[in-house]
Coordinates of C-alpha atoms in Angstrom, one line a residue:
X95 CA 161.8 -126.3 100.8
X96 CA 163.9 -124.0 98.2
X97 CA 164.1 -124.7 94.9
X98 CA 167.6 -125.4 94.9
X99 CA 167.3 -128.3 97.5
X100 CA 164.5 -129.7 95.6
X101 CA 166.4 -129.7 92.6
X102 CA 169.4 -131.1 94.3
X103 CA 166.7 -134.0 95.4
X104 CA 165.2 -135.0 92.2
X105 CA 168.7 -135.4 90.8
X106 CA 169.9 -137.4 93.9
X107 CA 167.0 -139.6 93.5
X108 CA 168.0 -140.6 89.8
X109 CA 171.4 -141.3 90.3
X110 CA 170.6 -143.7 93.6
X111 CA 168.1 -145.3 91.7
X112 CA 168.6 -145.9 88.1
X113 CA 171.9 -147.8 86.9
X114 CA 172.1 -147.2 83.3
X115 CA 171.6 -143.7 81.7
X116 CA 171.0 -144.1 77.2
X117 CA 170.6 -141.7 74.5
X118 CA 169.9 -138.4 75.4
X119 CA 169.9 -139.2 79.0
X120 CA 173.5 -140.5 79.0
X121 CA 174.9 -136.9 80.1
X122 CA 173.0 -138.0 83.6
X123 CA 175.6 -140.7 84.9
X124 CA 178.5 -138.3 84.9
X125 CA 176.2 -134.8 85.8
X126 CA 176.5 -133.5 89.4
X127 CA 174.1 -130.5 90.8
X128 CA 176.1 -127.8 91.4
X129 CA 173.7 -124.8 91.0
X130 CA 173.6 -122.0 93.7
X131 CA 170.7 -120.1 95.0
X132 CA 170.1 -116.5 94.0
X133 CA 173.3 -115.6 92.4
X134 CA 173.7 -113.3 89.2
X135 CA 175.5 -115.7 86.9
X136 CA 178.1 -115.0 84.6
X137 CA 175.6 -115.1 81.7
X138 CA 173.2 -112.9 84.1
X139 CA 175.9 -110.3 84.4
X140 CA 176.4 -110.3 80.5
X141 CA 172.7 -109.7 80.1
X142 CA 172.6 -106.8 82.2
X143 CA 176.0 -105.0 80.9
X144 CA 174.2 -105.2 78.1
X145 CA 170.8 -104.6 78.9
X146 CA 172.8 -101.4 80.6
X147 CA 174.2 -100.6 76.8
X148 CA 171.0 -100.6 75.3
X149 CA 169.8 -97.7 77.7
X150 CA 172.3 -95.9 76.4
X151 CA 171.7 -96.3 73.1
X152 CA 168.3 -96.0 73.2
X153 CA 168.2 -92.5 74.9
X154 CA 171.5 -91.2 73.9
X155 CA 170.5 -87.5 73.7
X156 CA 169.8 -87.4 77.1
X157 CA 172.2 -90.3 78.3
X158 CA 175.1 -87.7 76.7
X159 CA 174.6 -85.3 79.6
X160 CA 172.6 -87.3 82.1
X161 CA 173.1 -90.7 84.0
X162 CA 170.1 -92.9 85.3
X163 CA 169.1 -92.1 89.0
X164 CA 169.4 -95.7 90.1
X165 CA 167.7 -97.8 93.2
X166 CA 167.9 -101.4 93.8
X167 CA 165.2 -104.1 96.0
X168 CA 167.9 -105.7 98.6
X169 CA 168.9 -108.7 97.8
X170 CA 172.7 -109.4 96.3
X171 CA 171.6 -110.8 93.4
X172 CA 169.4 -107.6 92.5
X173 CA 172.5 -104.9 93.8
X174 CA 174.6 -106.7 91.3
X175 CA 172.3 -106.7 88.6
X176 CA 171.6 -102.6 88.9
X177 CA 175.8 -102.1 89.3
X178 CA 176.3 -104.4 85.8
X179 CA 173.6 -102.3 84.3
X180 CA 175.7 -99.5 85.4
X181 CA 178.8 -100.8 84.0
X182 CA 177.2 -100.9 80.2
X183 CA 175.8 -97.8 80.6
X184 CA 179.0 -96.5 81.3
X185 CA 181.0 -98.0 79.2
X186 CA 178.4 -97.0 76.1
X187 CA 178.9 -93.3 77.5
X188 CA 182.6 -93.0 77.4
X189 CA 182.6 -94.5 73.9
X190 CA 180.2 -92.4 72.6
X191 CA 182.0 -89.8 70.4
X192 CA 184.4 -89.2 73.4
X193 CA 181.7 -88.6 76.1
X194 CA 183.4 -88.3 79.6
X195 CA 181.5 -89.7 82.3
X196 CA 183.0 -88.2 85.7
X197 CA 180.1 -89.4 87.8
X198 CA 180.7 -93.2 87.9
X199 CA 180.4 -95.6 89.5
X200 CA 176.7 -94.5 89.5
X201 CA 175.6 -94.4 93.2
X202 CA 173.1 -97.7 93.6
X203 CA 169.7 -96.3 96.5
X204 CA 169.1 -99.8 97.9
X205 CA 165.5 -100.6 100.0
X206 CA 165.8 -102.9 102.7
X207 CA 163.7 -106.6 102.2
X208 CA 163.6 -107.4 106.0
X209 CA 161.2 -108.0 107.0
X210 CA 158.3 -104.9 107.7
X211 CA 160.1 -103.0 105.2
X212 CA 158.1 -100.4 102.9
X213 CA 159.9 -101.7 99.3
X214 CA 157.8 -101.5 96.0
X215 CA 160.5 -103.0 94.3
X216 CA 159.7 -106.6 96.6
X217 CA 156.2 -107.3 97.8
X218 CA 155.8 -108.7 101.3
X219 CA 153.6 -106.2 103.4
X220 CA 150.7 -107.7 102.1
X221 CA 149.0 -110.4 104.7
X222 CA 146.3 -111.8 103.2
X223 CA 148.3 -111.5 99.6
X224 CA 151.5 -113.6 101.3
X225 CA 148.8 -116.2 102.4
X226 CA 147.2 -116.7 98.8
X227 CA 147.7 -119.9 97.4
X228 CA 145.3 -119.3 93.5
X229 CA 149.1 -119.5 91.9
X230 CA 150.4 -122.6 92.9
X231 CA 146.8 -124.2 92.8
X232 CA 146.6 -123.0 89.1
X233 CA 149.9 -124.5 87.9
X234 CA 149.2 -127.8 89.7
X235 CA 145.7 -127.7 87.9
X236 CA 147.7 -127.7 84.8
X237 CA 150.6 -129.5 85.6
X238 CA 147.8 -132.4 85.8
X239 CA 146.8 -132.3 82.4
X240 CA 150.3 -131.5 80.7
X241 CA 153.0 -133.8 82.7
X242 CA 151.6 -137.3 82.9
X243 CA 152.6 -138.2 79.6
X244 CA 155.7 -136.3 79.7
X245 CA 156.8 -138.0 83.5
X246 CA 155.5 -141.2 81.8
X247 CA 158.2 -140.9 78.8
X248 CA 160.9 -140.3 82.0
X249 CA 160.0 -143.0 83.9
X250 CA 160.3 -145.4 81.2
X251 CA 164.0 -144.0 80.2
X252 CA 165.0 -143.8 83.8
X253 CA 163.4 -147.1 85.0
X254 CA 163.2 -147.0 89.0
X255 CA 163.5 -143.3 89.1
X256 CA 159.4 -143.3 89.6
X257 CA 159.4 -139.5 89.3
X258 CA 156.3 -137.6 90.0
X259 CA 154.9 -134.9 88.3
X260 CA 155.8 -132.4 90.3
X261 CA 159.4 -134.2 89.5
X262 CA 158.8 -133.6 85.8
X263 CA 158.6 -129.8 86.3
X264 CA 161.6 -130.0 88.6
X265 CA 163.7 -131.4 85.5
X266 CA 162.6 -129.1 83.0
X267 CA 163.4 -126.2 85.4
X268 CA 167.1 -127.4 85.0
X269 CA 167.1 -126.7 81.2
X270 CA 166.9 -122.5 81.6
X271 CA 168.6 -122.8 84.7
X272 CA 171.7 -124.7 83.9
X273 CA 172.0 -122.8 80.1
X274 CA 172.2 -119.3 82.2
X275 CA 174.8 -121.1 84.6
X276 CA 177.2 -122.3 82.4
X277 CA 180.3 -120.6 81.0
X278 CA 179.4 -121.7 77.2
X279 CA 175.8 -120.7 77.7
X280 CA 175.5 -123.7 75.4
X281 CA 171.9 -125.0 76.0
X282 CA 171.8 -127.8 78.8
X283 CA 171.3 -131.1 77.5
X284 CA 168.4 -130.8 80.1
X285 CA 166.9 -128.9 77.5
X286 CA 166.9 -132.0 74.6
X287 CA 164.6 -134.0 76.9
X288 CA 161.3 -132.1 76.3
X289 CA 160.0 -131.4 72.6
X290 CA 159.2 -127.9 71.5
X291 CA 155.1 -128.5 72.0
X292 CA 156.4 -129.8 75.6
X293 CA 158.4 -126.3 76.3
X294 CA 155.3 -124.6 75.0
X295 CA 153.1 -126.2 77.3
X296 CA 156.0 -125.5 79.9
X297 CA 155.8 -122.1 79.2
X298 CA 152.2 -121.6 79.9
X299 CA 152.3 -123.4 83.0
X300 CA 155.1 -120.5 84.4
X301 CA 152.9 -117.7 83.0
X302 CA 149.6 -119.1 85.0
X303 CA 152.2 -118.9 88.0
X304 CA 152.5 -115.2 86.8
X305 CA 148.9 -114.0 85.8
X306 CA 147.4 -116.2 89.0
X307 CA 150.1 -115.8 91.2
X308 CA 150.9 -111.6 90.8
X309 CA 148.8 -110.4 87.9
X310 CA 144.8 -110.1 87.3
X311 CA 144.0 -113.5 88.1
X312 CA 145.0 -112.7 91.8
X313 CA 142.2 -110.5 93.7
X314 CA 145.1 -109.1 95.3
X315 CA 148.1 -109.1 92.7
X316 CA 147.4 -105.8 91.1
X317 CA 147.8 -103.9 94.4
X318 CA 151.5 -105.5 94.9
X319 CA 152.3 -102.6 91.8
X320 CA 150.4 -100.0 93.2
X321 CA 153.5 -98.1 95.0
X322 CA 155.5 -98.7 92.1
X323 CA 152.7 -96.8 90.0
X324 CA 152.1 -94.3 92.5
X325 CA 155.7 -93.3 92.6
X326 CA 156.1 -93.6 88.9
X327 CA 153.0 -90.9 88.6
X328 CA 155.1 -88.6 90.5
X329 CA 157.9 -88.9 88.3
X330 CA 156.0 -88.4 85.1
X331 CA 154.5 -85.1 86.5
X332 CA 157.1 -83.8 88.7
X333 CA 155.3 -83.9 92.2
X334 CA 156.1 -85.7 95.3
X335 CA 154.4 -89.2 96.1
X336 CA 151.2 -89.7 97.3
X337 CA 150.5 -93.2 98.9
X338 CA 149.6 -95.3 101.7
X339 CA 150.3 -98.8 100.5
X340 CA 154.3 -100.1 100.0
X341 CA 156.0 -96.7 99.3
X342 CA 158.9 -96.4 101.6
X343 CA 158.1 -92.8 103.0
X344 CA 161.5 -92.1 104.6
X345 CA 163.1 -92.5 101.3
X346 CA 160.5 -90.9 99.3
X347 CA 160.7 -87.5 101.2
X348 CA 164.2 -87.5 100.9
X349 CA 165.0 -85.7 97.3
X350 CA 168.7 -87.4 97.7
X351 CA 166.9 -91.0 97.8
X352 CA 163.9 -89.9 95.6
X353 CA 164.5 -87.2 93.5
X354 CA 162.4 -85.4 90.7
X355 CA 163.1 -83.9 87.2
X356 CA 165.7 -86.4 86.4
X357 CA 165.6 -87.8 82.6
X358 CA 166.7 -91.2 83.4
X359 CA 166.1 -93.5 86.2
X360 CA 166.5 -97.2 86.5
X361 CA 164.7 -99.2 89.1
X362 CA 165.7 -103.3 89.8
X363 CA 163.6 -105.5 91.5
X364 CA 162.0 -109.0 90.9
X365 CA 159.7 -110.9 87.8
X366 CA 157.1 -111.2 90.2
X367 CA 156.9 -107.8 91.2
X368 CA 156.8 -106.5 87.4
X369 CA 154.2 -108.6 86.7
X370 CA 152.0 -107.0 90.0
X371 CA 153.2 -103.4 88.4
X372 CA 152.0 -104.4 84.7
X373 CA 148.4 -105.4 86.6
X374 CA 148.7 -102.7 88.4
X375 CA 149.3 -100.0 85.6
X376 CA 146.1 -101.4 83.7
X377 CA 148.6 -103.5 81.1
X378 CA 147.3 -106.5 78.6
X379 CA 143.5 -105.5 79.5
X380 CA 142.8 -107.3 76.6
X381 CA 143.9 -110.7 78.2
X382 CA 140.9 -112.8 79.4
X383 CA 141.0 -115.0 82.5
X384 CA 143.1 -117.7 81.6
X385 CA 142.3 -121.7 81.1
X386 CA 143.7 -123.6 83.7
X387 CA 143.4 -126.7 82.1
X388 CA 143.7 -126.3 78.5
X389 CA 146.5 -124.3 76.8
X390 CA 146.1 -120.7 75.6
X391 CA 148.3 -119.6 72.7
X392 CA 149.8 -116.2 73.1
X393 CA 147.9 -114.8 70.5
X394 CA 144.7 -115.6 72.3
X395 CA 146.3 -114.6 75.3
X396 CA 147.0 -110.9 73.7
X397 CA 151.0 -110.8 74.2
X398 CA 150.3 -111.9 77.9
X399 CA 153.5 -114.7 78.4
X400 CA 155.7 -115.3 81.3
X401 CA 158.1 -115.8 78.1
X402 CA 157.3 -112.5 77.0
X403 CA 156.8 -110.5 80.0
X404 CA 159.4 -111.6 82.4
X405 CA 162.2 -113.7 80.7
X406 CA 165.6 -113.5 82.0
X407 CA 166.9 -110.0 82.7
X408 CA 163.2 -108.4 81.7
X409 CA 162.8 -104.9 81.6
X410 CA 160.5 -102.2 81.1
X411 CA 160.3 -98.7 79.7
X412 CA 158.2 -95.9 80.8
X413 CA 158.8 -93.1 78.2
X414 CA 157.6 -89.5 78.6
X415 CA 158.1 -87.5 75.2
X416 CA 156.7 -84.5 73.4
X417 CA 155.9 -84.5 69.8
X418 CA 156.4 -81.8 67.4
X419 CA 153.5 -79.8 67.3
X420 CA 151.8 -81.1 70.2
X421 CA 151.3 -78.7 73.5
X422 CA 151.3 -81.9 75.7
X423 CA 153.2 -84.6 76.7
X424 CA 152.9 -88.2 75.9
X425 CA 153.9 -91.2 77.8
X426 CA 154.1 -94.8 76.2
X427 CA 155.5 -98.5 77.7
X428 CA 157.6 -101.1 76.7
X429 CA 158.2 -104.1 77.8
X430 CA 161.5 -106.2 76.8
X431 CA 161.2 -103.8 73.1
X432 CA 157.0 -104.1 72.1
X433 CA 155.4 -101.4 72.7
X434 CA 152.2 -101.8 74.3
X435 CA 148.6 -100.5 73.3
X436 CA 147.6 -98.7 76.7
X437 CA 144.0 -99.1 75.5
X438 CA 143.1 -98.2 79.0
X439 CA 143.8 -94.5 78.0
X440 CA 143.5 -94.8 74.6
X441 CA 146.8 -95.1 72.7
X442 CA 147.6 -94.0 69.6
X443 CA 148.8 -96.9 66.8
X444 CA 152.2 -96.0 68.7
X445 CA 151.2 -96.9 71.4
X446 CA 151.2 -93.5 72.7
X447 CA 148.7 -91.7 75.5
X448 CA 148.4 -88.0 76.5
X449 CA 150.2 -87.8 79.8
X450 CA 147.2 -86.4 81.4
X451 CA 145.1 -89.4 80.5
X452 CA 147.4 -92.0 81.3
X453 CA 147.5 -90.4 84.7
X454 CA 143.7 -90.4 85.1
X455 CA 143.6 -93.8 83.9
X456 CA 145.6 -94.9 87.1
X457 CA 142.7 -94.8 89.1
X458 CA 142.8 -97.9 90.6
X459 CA 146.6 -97.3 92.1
X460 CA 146.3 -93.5 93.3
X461 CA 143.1 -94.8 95.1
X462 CA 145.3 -97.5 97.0
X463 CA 144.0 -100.9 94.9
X464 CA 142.7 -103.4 97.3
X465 CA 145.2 -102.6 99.9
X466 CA 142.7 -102.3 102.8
X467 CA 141.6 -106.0 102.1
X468 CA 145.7 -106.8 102.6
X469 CA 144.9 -106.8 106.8
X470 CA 141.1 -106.9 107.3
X471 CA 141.4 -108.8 110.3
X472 CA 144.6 -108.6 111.4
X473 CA 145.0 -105.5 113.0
X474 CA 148.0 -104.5 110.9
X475 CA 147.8 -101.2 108.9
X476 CA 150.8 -102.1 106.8
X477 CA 152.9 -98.7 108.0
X478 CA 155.0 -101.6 110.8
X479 CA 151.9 -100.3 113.0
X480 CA 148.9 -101.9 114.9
X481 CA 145.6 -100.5 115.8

């Protein structure tokens, strides 16, 4: 069942069943579901104009004379997320000190998600990966201990509503939701239901869903990144791609579809994905496994937060510099503006690694991850071929 039909459901299920709506419930008697399924919403579009504008800003000196080569995963919602971006970058440009930007619209490289298709932008090759359930089993692990009371505290403000748990989770889903859908972006009056140690707890339950689901917690998560990493290796140093897991190898031979030596590219995909890629790229090795029963703080959890990570319109920056006075390059990463430690090729206090050692730290993706445990089997390969 989507999401959207199950939300559409829970809310049905209130209005047929509970007559009289009180206090911060009230908005209920009059509110209809409306919400669509994988749209870029207003406020969405907003976020990445502007997430578009802070590129530029960011990396003027080279933005001046360059724009970002550009690809986009498939579906709509993504396209129109990387052609916003566009639109901020542009508009940035041409007000920057008269800056004429001949080249736009930016042309957007898109990679199929139909099914078969090499995309490291969307996972979905992966059998055995696809079939894992660790995820979902940990959020319902902790959706046992944090939602009783919670659904309790419904139930008795919605009498004959008898909402489950998984009900509970359905409703606060409609608070980030809703805000992002509406014109105001006023918070939803979703949102007033739940208290602030409530939306913590709420927020640990979506990052097990991350760190079990795509991240380290998943045997198999990491090795959903390891294209991306692979093809952001040849990037940083200028040679062509060289893997044999997602990497769509039509497109990555082509130099019009994958080109080198650029100074800016933008890539758009999905929160899942970035989270396989941040595994995969050796990211928040401090993190230990995480509880699924009692509630980590995000200081004991090392910065590693669905909140943190992959919020609404998250992004990610791979930076290759060269300092004064230094013979090589460096390379750092940020995600949504903190700079990460890369202690896995040990960073500077700026976060910063040689190039050279970040690549050699990469081990685990230019050697393929787990990707031959992704069809043991199966007699798939994962190149649409079978032995």
């Amino acid at each position: 069942m989507s999401k959207t039909l199950a939300y559409s459901q829970v809310i049905e299920k209130i209005k047929s069943k509970v007559r009289i709506f009180r206090g911060d419930f009230a908005f209920l008697a009059n509110y209809s579901y409306t919400l669509g399924a994988d749209q870029l919403t207003d406020f969405g579009k907003q976020e990445l104009v502007n997430s578009g504008r802070a590129f530029f800003s960011r990396y003027e000196d080279l933005a001046r004379t360059s724009v970002p080569f550009v690809r986009a995963s498939g579906q709509r919602r993504v396209i129109d997320s990387a052609h916003e971006f566009n639109k901020g970058f542009h508009r940035a440009k041409t007000a920057s000190k008269g800056t004429k930007d001949e080249e736009y619209p930016y042309k957007v490289t898109v990679i199929s998600e139909a099914a078969g298709s090499n995309n490291t932008l969307e996972h979905g090759l992966c059998t055995a990966f696809e079939a894992s359930k660790i995820g979902p089993t940990a959020q319902r692990t902790y959706a046992s201990v944090f939602t009783p009371p919670i659904t309790a505290r419904l139930n008795a403000n919605l009498p004959n509503a008898n909402l489950t748990l998984t009900d509970t989770i359905f409703i606060m889903d409609l608070c980030p939701f809703e805000t992002v859908a509406s014109s105001s972006s006023i918070p939803s009056p979703f949102c007033a239901l739940f208290t602030q140690a409530e939306w913590k707890q709420y927020d640990y339950y979506q990052t097990l869903g991350k760190y079990y689901g795509y991240g380290p917690g998943n045997p198999l998560g990491p090795t959903q990144g390891v294209g991306f990493v692979n093809e952001l290796v040849a990037r940083l140093i200028g040679k062509a791609v060289v893997d044999h897991t997602s990497v769509n190898r039509t497109l990555d031979a082509n130099p019009n579809t994958f080109p080198l030596g650029r100074n800016l590219y933008a890539d758009f995909g999905h929160d899942n994905d970035m989270t396989a890629v941040f595994a995969a790229l050796g990211l928040y090795t401090s993190t230990i496994p995480l509880s699924m029963t009692d509630m980590m703080t995000v200081e004991e959890m090392h910065g590693y937060s669905a909140a943190w990570t992959v919020p609404f319109a998250a992004r990610a920056y791979f930076e290759k510099l060269q300092c004064e006075g230094e013979e090589e390059e460096m390379a750092r990463v940020l995600v949504n503006g903190r700079v990460l430690p890369l202690e896995s090729c040990g960073g500077d206090a700026f976060g910063r690694c040689m190039l050279g050692r970040l690549v050699e730290s990469l081990g685990f993706a230019q050697g393929g991850g787990h990707w031959n445990q992704c069809f043991e089997g199966s007699g798939e390969t994962g190149n649409g071929e079978v032995e």
